[in-house]
Amino acid sequence: MIEAIGYSGCLCALLAVAAKVESRRPVPPPGIRYLGMFIGCLTAGMTLLAVGGGNTASLLGDELKLASLAFLVLFARSLSPGEPTRRQVRCSLLVTGELLAVNAVLFAAADAREIAGNTVVSRVGVLPLLIYYVIYTLAAASALSLFILLIWRYAKRMTPGSLRRGLQLIIAGASAGLLWTAWAVEDIYSLLAAGRVSAAEDTPSVLLGAVAVTLAAAGATLSAWGPRLGAPVRWLRAYLGYRRLGPLWTVMREAVPGIVLNTGGGVHLALYRRIIEIRDGHLALREHFDPAVAERAAYLARRAGIAPQRIPAAVEAALIVAALAAHREGRRFRAAADYRPSGLAPTIAAETAWLTAVSRELRWPGTYRLQ
C-alpha cells in the first residue's frame, strides 16, 4: 500500500512535468527537459527496486537513481546565465556513465546472490559491494548538495513571486532527496553486520523518493497551477483577516454606529470596507484619545513583561479602550494621541496585519489595566 502511494506520487509528478513540457512546445526549455529526465529515471529506478527481479533489477534500479541526479544538476546549471553547452552536457553525461560503469564492475565483482529478497555476498564480495554503496551514497549526496547550492544561489536573486516559490519547492524536494540518499547508510550497516542487503526498496525510502519527486515537479510546474491556487488562498487570507478584525470593528461600531457602510460585494471588498470603517471610527473618536494614556500604557506594558513586538499594538488597544470610556463620559482632549507605527506601508496587507494585532490585544484582559 505504501509503495503504491509512493509510485502514485512519482507518476503524478512525471505527468505534471510532461504536461508542462508539452505546453511549452515547439521549443520547451532545456531545464524542464532535464527535470523530466530526472523524474523519469528516478521513478523507473524506484519501480525496479520495489518490483524486484534479481540482482540485475537491483543494479539497474540503483544505476537509474544515480543517473537521475546527473540530470538534476544539469537542470540547476540551465538556470544560470548561459545554459550548459552541448560539450558540457556530454562531459557531464560521460562522467556519470563512467561512474555507472565502475559501479557495475564492482557489483559484478561482489558476485551477489538474491536469497529470500536479500542481496547476499560472501566474505570476499563484501569489500566490492561496500565500495559500490559508498560510491553510490557519496556521488548522490554530492550531486544533490551541488544542486541545492546552485538553486539556492539562483533563488536569492529572484524577486518574490511564483518563480521564487517554485524554486523553493524544488529545494525542498532536493532536501528530501538528501534524506533519501542518507537512507543508503542503512544498507552499508546491514552489509557490514550481516553480509546482506535488502534487494527491495524500503518503505521510508519509497516515501522520501516520492516526496522528492513530487516537490520537484510541483516547483517546476508552479507557474501553470500556481495562479489557479492563488485565488482560493487569497480568498482565505481575506476571510481570516475579516474575521480577526471583528473585535476591534465591533467596539468601534457600538461607539460610532454611523461608520457602517453599505454591505455587498465579495470577501475582499468586505475586508477593505471593514478597514475603512475602523479607521472612520478612529477618526470619530480622535478627540477622546487621552495623550497621557500612551506613555503610561507603554510603561505598564513593559513592566507587565509584554513582548516588545506586542507593545505598540497593546498601547494602541489601551488608547482605544480609554477613548471609548471618555466618549461615553463626554470627555475630550485638545492634543490627540495615536500610537500607530510610523512607516506602516499604505497597503491592505499592512493595515490588516496592524489592525489584527490591535484587535488581538483588545481581547487580552490586561489591556484594561494599561490605562
PDB file of C-alpha atoms in Angstrom, residues 11 41 57 74 197 226 231 253 258 328:
ATOM      1  CA  LEU A  11       3.600   9.136 -11.630  1.00  0.00           C
ATOM      2  CA  CYS A  41      14.909   7.905 -14.283  1.00  0.00           C
ATOM      3  CA  ALA A  57      16.971  -5.375 -11.470  1.00  0.00           C
ATOM      4  CA  LEU A  74      22.085  19.865 -15.424  1.00  0.00           C
ATOM      5  CA  VAL A 197      21.291  -6.087   1.954  1.00  0.00           C
ATOM      6  CA  GLY A 226       0.010  28.445  -9.029  1.00  0.00           C
ATOM      7  CA  ALA A 231      -7.356  32.702  -5.884  1.00  0.00           C
ATOM      8  CA  ARG A 253     -19.392  50.210  15.572  1.00  0.00           C
ATOM      9  CA  GLY A 258     -22.541  55.746  11.603  1.00  0.00           C
ATOM     10  CA  ARG A 328     -19.278  57.573  26.911  1.00  0.00           C
TER      11      ARG A 328
END
